[in-house]
CSV table of C-alpha atoms in Angstrom, one decimal:
chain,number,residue,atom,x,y,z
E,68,UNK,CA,0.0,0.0,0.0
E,69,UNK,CA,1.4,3.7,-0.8
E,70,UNK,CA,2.0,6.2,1.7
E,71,UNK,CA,-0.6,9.4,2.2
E,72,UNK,CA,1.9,11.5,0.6
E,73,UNK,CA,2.7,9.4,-2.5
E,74,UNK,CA,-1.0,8.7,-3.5
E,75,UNK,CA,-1.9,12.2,-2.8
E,76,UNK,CA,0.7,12.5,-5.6
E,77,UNK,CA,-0.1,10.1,-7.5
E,78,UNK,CA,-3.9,11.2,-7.7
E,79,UNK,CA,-3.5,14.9,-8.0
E,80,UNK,CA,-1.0,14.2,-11.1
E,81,UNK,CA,-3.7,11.9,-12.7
E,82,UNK,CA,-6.3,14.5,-12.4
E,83,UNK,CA,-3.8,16.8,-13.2
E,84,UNK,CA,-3.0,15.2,-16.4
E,85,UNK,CA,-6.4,14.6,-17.6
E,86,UNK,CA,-7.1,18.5,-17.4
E,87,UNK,CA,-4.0,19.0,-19.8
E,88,UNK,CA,-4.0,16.0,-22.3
E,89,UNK,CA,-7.3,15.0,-22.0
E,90,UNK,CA,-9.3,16.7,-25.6
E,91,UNK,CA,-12.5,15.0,-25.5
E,92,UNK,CA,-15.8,16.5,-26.1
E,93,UNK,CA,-17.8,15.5,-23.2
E,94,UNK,CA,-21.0,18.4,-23.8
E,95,UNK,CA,-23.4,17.1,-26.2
E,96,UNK,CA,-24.7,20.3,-27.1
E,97,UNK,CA,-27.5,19.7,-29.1
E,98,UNK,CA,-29.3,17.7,-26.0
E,99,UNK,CA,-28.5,20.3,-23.6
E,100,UNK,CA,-30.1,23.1,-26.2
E,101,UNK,CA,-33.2,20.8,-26.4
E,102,UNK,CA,-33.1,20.8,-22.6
E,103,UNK,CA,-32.9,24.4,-22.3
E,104,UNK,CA,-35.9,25.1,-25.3
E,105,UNK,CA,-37.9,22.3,-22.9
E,106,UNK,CA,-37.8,25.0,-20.2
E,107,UNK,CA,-39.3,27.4,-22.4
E,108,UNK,CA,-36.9,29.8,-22.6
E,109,UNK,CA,-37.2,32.6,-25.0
E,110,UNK,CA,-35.6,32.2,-28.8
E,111,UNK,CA,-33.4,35.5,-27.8
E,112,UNK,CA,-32.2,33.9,-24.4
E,113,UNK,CA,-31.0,31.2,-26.1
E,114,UNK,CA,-28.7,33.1,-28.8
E,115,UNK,CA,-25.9,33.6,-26.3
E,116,UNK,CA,-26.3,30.3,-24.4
E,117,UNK,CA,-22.9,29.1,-26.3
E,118,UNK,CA,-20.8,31.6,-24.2
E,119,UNK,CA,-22.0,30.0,-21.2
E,120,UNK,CA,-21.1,26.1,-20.9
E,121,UNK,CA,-17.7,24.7,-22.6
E,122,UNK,CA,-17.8,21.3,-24.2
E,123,UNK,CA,-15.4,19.8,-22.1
E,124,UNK,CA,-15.4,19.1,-18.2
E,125,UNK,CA,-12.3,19.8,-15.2
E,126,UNK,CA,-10.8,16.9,-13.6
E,127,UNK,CA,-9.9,17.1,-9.6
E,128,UNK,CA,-8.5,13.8,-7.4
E,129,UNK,CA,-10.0,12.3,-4.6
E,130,UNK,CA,-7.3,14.3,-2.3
E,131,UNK,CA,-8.8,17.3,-3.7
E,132,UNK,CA,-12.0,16.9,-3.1
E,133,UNK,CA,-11.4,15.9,0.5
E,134,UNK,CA,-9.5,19.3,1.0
E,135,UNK,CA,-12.1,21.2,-0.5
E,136,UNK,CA,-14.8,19.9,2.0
E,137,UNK,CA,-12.4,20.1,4.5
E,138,UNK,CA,-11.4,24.1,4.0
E,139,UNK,CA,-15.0,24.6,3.0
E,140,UNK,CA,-15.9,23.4,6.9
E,141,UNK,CA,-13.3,24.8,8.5
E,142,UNK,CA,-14.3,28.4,7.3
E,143,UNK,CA,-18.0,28.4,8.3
E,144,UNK,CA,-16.9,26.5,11.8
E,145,UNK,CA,-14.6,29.8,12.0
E,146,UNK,CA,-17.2,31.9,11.0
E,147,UNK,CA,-19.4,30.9,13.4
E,148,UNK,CA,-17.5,31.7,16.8
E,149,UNK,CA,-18.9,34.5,18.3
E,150,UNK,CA,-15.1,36.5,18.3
E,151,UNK,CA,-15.0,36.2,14.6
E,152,UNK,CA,-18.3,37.7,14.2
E,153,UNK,CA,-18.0,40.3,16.3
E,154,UNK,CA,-14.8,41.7,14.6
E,155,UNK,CA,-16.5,41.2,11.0
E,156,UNK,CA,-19.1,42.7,12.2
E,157,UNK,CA,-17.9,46.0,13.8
E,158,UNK,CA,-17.5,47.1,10.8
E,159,UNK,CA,-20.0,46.6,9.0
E,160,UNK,CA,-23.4,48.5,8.2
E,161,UNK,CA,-26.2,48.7,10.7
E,162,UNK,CA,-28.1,46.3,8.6
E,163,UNK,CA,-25.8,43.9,8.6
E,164,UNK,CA,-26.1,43.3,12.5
E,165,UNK,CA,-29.4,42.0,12.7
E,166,UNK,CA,-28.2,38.2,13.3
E,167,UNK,CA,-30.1,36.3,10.2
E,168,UNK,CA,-32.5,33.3,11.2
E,169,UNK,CA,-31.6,31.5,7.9
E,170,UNK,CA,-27.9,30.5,6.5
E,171,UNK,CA,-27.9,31.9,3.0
E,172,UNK,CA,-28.6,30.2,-0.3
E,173,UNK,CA,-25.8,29.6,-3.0
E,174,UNK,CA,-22.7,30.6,-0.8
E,175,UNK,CA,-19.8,30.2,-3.4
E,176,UNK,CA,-16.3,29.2,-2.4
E,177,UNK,CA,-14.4,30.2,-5.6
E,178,UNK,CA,-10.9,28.4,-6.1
E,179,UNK,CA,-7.3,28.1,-7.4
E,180,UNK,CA,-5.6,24.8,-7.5
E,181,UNK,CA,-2.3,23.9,-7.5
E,182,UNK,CA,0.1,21.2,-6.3
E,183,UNK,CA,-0.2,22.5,-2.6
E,184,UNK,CA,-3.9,21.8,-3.2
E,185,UNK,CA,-6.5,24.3,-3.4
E,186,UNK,CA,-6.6,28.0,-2.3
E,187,UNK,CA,-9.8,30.0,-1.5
E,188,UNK,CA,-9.3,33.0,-3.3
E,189,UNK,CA,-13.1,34.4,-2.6
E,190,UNK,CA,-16.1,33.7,-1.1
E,191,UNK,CA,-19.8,35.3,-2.7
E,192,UNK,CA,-22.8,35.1,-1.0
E,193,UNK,CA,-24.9,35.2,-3.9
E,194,UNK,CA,-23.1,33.1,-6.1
E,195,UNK,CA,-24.8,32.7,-10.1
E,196,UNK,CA,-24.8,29.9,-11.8
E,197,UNK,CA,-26.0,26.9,-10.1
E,198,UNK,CA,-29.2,26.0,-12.0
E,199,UNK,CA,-27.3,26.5,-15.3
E,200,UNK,CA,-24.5,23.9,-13.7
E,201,UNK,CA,-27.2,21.8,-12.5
E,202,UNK,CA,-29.0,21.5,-16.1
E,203,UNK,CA,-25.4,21.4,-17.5
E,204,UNK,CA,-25.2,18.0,-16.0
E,205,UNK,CA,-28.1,16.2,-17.9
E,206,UNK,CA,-26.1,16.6,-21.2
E,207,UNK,CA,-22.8,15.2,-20.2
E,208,UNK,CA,-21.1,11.8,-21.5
E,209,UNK,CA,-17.9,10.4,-19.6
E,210,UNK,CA,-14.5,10.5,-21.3
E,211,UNK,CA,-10.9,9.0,-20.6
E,212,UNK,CA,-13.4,6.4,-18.3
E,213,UNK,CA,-12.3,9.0,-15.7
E,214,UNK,CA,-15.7,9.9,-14.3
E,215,UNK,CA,-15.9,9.6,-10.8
E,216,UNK,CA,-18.1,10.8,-8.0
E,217,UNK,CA,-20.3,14.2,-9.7
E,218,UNK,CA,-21.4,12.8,-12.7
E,219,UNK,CA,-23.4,10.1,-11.1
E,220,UNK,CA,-25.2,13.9,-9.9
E,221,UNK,CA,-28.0,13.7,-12.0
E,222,UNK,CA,-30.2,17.4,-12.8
E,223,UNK,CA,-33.8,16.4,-11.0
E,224,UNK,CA,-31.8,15.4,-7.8
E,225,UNK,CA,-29.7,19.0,-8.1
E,226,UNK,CA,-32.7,20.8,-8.5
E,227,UNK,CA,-34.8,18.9,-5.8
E,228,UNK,CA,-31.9,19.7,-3.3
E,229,UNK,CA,-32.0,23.1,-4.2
E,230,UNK,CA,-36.0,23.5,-3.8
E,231,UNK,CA,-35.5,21.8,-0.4
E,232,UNK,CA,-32.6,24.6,0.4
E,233,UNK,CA,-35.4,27.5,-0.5
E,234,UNK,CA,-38.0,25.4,1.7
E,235,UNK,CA,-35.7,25.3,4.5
E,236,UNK,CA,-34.5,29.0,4.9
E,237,UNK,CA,-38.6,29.6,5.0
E,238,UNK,CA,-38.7,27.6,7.5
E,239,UNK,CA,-36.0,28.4,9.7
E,240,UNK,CA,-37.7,32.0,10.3
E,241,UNK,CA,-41.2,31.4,9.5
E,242,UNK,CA,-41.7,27.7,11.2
E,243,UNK,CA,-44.6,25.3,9.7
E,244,UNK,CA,-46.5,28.3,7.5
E,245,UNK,CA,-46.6,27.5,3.7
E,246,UNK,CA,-44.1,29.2,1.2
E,247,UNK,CA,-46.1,30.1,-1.3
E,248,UNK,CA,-44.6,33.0,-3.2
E,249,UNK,CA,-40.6,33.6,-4.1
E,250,UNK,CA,-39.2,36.6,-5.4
E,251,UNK,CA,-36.4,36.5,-8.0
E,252,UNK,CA,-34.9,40.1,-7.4
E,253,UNK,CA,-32.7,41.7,-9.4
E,254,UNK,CA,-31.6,45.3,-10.8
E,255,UNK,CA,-33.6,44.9,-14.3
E,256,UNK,CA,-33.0,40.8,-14.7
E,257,UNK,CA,-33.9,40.2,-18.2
E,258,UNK,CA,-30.6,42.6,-19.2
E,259,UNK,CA,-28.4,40.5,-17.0
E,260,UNK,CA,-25.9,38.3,-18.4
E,261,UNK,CA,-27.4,35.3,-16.4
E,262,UNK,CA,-31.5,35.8,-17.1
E,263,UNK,CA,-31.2,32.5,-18.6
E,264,UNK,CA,-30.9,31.3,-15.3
E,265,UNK,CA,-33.3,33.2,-13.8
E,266,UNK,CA,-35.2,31.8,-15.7
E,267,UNK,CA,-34.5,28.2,-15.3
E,268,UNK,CA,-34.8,28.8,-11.7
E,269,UNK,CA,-38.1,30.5,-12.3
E,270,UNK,CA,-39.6,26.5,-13.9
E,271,UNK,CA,-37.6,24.9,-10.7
E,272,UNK,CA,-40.1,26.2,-8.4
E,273,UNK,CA,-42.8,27.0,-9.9
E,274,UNK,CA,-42.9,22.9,-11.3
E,275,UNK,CA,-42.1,22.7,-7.2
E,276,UNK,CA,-45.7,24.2,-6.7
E,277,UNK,CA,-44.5,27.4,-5.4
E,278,UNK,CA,-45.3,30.7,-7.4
E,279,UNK,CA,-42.5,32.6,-8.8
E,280,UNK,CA,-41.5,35.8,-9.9
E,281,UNK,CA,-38.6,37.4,-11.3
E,282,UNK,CA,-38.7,41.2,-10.1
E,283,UNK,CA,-36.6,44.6,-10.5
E,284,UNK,CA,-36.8,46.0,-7.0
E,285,UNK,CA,-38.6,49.4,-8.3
E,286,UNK,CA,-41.4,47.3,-9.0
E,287,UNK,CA,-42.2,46.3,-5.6
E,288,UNK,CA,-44.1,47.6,-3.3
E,289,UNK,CA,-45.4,47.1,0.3
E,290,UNK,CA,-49.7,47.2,0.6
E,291,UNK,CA,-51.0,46.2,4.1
E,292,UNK,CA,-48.2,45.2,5.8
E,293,UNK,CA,-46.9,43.0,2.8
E,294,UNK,CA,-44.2,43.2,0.2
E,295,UNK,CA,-46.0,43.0,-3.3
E,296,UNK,CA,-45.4,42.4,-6.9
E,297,UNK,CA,-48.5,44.0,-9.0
E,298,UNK,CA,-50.8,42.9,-5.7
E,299,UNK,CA,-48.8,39.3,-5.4
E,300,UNK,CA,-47.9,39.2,-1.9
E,301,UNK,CA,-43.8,37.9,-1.5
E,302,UNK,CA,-43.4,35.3,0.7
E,303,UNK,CA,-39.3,34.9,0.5
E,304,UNK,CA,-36.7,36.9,-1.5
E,305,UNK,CA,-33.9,35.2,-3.5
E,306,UNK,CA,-31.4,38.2,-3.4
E,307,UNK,CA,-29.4,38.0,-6.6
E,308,UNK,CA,-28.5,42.3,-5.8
E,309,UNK,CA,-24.8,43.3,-5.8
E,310,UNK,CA,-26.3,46.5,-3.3
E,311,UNK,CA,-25.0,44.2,-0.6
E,312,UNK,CA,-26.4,46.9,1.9
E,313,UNK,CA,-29.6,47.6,0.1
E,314,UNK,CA,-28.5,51.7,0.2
E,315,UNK,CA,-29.4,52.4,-3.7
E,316,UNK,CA,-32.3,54.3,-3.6
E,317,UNK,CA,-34.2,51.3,-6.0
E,318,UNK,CA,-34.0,49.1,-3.1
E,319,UNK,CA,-35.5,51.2,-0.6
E,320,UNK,CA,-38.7,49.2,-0.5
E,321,UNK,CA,-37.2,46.0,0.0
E,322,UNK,CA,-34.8,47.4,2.5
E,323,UNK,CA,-37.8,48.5,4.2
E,324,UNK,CA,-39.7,44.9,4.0
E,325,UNK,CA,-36.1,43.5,5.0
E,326,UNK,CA,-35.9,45.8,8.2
E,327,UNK,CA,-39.5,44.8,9.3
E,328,UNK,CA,-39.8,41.4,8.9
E,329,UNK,CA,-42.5,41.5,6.5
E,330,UNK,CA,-40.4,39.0,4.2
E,331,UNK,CA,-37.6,36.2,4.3
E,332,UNK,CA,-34.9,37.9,2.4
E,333,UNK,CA,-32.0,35.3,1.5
E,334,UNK,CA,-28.8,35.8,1.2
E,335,UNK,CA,-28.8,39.4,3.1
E,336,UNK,CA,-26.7,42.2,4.6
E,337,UNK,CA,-25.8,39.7,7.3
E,338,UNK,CA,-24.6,37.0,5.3
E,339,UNK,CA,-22.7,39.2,3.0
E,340,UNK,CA,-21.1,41.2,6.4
E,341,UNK,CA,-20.5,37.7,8.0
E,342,UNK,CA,-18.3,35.7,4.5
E,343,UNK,CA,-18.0,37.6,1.9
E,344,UNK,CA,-16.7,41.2,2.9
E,345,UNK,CA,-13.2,40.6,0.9
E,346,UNK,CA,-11.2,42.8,4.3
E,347,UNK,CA,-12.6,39.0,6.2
E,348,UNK,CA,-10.3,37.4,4.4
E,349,UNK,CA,-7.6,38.9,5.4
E,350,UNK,CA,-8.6,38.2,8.6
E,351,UNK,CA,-9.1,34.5,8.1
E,352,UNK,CA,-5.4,34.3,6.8
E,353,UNK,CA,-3.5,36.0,9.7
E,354,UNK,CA,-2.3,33.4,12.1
E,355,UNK,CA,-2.0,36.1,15.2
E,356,UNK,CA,-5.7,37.4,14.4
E,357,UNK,CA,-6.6,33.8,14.2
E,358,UNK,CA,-5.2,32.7,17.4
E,359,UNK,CA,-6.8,36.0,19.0
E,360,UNK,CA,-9.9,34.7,18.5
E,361,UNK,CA,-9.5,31.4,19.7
E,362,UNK,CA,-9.2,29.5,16.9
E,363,UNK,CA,-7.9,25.7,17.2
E,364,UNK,CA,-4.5,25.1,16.0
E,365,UNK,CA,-6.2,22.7,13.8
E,366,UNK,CA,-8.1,24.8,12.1
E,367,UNK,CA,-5.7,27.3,11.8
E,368,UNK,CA,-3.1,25.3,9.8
E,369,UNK,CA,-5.8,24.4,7.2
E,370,UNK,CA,-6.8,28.1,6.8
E,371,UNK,CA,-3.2,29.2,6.4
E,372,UNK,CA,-2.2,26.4,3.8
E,373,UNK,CA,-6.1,27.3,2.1
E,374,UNK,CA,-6.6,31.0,1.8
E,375,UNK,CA,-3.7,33.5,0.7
E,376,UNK,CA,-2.3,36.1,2.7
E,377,UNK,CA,-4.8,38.7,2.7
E,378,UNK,CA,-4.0,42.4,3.7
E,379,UNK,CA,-6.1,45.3,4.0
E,380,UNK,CA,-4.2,48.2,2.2
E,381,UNK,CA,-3.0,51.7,4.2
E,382,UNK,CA,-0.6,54.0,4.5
E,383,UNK,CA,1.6,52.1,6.2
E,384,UNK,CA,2.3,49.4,3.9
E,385,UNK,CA,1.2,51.0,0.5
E,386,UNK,CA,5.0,51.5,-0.1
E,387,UNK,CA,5.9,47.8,0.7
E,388,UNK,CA,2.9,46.6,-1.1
E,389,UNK,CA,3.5,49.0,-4.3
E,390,UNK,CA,7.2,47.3,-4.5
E,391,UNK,CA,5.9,43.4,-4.1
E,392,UNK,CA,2.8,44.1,-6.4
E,393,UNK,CA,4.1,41.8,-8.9
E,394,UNK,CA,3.2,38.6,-6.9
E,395,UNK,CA,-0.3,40.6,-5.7
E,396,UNK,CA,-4.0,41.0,-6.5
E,397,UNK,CA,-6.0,43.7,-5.6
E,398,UNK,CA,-9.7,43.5,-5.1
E,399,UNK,CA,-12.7,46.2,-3.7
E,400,UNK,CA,-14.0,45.2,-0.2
E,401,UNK,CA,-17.3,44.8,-1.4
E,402,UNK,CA,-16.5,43.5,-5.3
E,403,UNK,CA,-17.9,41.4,-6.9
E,404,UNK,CA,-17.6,39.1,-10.5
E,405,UNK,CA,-14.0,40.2,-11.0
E,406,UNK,CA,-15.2,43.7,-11.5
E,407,UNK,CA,-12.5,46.4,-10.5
E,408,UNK,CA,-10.0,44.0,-9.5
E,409,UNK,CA,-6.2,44.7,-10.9
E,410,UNK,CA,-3.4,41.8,-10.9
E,411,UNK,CA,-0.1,43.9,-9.6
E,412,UNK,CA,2.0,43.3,-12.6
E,413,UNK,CA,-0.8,45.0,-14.9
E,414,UNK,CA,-1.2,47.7,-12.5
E,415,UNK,CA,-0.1,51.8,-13.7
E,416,UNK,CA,0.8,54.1,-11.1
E,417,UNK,CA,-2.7,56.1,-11.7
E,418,UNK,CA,-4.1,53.0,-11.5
E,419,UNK,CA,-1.9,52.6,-8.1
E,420,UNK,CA,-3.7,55.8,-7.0
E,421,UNK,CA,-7.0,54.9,-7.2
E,422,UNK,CA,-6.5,51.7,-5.3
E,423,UNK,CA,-5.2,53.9,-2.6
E,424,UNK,CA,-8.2,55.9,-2.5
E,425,UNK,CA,-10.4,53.0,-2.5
E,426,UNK,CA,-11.4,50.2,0.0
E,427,UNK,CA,-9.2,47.6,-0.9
E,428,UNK,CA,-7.3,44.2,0.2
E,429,UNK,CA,-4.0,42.9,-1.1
E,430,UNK,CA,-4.0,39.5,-1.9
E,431,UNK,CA,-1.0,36.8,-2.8
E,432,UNK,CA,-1.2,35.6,-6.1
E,433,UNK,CA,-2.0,32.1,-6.7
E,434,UNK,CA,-1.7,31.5,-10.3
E,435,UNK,CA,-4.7,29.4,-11.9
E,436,UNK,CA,-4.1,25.8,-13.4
E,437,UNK,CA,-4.9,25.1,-16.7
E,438,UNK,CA,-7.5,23.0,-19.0
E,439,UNK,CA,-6.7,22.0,-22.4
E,440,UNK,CA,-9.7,22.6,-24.9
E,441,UNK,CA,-9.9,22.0,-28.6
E,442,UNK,CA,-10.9,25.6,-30.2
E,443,UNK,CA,-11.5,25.2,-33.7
E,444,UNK,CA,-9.7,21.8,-33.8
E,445,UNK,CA,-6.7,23.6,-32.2
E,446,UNK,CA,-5.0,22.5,-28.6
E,447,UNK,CA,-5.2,25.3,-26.5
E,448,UNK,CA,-5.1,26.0,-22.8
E,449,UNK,CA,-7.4,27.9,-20.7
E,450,UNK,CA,-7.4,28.9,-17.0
E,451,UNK,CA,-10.0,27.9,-14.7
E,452,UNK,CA,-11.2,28.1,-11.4
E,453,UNK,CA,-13.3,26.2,-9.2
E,454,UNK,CA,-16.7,27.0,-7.5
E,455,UNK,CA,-18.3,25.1,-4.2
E,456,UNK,CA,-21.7,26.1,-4.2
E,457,UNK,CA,-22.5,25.6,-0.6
E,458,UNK,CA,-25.1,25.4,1.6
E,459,UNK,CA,-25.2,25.1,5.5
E,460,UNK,CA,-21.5,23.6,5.5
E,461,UNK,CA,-22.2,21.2,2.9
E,462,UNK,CA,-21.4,21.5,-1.3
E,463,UNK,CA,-24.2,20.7,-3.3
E,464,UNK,CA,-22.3,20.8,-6.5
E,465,UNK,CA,-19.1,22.1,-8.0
E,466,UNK,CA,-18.9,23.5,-11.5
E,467,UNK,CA,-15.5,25.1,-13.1
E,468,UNK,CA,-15.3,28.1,-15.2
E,469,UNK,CA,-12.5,28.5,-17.8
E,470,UNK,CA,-11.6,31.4,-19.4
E,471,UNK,CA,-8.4,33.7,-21.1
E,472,UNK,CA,-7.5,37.3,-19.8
E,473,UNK,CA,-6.8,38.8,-16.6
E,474,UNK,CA,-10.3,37.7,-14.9
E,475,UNK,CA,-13.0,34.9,-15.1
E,476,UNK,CA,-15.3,35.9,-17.7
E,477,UNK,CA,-17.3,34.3,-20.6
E,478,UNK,CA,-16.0,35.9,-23.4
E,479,UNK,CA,-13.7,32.9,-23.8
E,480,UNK,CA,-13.8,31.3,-27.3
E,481,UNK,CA,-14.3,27.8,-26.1
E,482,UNK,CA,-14.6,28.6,-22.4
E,483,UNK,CA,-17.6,29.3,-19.8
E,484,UNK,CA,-19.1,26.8,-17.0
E,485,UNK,CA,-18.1,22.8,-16.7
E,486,UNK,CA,-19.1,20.5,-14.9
E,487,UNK,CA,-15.7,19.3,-12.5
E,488,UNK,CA,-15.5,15.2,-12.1
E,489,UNK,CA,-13.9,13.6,-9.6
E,490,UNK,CA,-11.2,11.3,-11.4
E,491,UNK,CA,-10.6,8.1,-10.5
C-alpha cells in the first residue's frame, strides 16, 4: 500500500493530467439546447447560451475533493465563533447586525488549484450559476473512463436539493406556514448576463408548486403590511443584488420589508457582512488574528495552507505593497464578479492611485491551473477556477469556469461553465 503523501501525488498528477491531455468533447450540445428550449426559454435567451457552458469538463482527485470539503468546513466553523463575528461585524453596516435566522442560499467558495492543493481566493454570498450547472449536468457523456463521484449527480436530484434549500430558509424563520410566493430580485433581470438562469430557476419552483416571480426592486411595493409584486404578496426573496447593503435608492422598499420582517430575504446584509466582505479574508489568513480569536490550532493550519495572505491596504504598507505588487492582486472590499479588480503586474501608477483611495485588500497571487480545450480543432489552454456552491457547511455541486485574460469571464472562445468530475 502507498504512503498518504505518494498517492496524494499520484492522484493529483492523474487529475492533473487529464485537465491538460485530455481533448475530449464531453457536452453534447444539441441535447442540452433541447433541454434548455424544454424549459421554455425565450428564442433570444438562447442566442448567447454558447458563451455560457464549454464542451469539455475539469478533472480534480480524490485528495482534492477531500481538501475542498475540509477548507469549505473549517471556514464556516470559523465563522461561526462569536469572536469572529464580532470583529467582521464591527465594521460593518447597521443592517448587517441584525443576526439572520436563515444560513444563506448559493454561498460560493471560488478556487485556485495547484500542487499545494486548493486556495480559497473568494467567497460570494450570492453566487450565479448553479441552476445553469445543475441543467449542464443532464447533457454530459464520460471521457478518458475517468468519471468519478459528480457525474453520477443527475439534474432532478440537483434541483430537488436546491427546492429543499429555499423550503428550509422559510422555514427556519417562519416555522410550519406555507411558502407560497418567491421573489427573484434583481436590478432589471432580463438585461443581466445570467437571465437564462433566472429563468431556469423560475420553472424549478414554480414545477415545485411554489409561485415565482422574477422582479426589479422598483417594482415592488409594500400594501397592508406586505411586500407586493403587481398585488402578489412575497413570501421569500432570492437576493441576486450586488447593493449588498440595500443603500441604492431602487432598493428602498425591500430594504424596508427587509428591516421589518415582512419578508424572508436570503442571502442578506448579514450574510454578506459575516463571509463575503473581501477585508474577512484577510482576517481568516493571519495566524496572530486567528489565534486572538480562539481559533484551534487545527483549524488554523488548514486556513493558512487554504486561503492566501490577505491584507487590508493603508498607508503604512502601500510603499511595501506597491514594490511586491508583482506577486499581488487587488480587489474592492465589497466587489464582486472580477469587476475592478487589478493583478499587480498590470497595474499603472494612476491605476496605483485609485486603489489607494479605495477600500481595498491585497491578496498573494495564486496563479490558476490550466484545462486544455480543442478551439477550432486547435489544442489550447485555458485557465480555470473552481466553485463550491454551498449550503449550510455542505457543497451541493461544483462547477468550473475556464476562461483567457486577466479575470473569469465568458468571453472565452471555447470557455464558460463545466461541470468538474472527480477522477478516479
Amino acid at each position: 500500500m502507498k504512503n498518504k503523501k505518494s498517492c496524494s501525488t499520484d492522484c493529483n498528477s492523474a487529475a492533473d493530467l487529464l485537465n491538460r491531455t485530455c481533448f475530449c468533447k464531453t457536452l453534447k450540445r444539441e441535447e442540452l439546447l433541447a433541454s434548455l428550449q424544454a424549459q421554455s426559454l425565450p428564442v433570444e435567451v438562447l442566442q448567447h447560451f454558447e458563451q455560457l457552458f464549454s464542451h469539455t469538463a475539469v478533472f480534480i482527485s480524490p485528495v482534492q475533493w477531500q481538501q475542498l470539503q475540509l477548507l469549505v468546513q473549517t471556514v464556516m466553523r470559523v465563522t461561526a465563533l462569536p469572536a469572529y463575528q464580532q470583529a467582521v461585524l464591527s465594521r460593518a453596516p447597521a443592517i448587517a447586525h441584525t443576526v439572520s435566522p436563515v444560513s444563506g442560499v448559493f454561498m460560493g467558495f471560488d478556487f485556485h488549484l495547484n500542487e499545494d492543493g486548493p486556495h480559497i481566493i473568494e467567497i460570494n454570498t450570492n453566487a450565479g450559476g448553479a441552476f445553469l450547472n445543475a441543467i449542464l449536468l443532464s447533457a454530459q457523456t464520460a471521457c478518458c473512463n475517468a468519471a468519478g463521484d459528480f457525474p453520477q449527480l443527475l439534474q432532478p436530484q440537483v434541483e430537488a436539493e436546491f427546492v429543499a434549500m429555499f423550503r428550509r430558509e422559510w422555514q427556519l424563520a417562519r416555522g410550519d406556514q406555507i411558502l407560497r410566493c418567491i421573489a427573484l430580485v434583481d436590478e432589471n433581470p432580463s438585461a443581466q448576463f445570467l437571465y437564462p438562469e433566472f429563468l431556469l430557476a423560475q420553472g424549478v419552483f414554480e414545477r415545485a408548486g411554489i409561485k415565482t416571480l422574477i422582479v426589479d426592486p422598483r417594482e415592488l411595493d409594500v400594501v397592508d403590511g406586505k411586500l407586493c409584486y403587481q398585488q402578489q404578496v412575497i413570501d421569500l426573496v432570492y437576493n441576486r443584488l450586488t447593493d449588498f447593503s440595500l443603500t441604492q435608492p431602487g432598493n428602498s422598499v425591500l430594504r424596508y420589508a427587509y428591516e421589518n420582517n415582512l419578508i424572508v430575504l436570503t442571502p442578506n446584509p448579514y450574510h454578506h457582512a459575516l463571509y463575503a466582505d473581501k477585508r474577512n479574508l484577510a482576517l481568516l489568513s493571519d495566524e496572530t488574528k486567528l489565534n486572538e480569536l480562539g481559533v484551534s490550532n487545527e483549524d488554523i493550519k488548514t486556513l493558512l495552507v487554504g486561503i492566501p495572505r490577505t491584507q487590508l491596504i493603508s498607508a503604512d504598507n502601500a510603499e511595501l505593497l506597491w514594490q511586491e505588487r508583482k506577486q499581488l492582486f487587488f480587489k474592492p472590499a465589497a466587489g464582486y464578479g472580477s469587476k475592478a479588480t487589478y493583478r499587480g503586474d498590470k497595474i499603472t501608477k494612476r491605476v496605483w492611485d485609485e486603489i489607494l483611495q479605495g477600500d481595498y485588500v491585497a491578496q498573494r497571487q495564486i496563479p490558476p491551473s490550466e484545462r486544455g480545450i480543442l478551439v477550432d480543432e486547435q489544442e489550447v489552454a485555458l485557465k480555470m477556477d473552481v466553485r463550491a456552491y454551498v449550503y449550510n457547511s455542505e457543497i451541493q455541486l461544483l462547477a468550473a469556469r475556464l476562461y483567457q485574460g486577466q479575470t473569469t469571464n465568458f468571453r472565452t472562445q471555447g470557455g464558460g461553465f463545466a461541470p468538474v468530475f472527480v477522477a478516479e
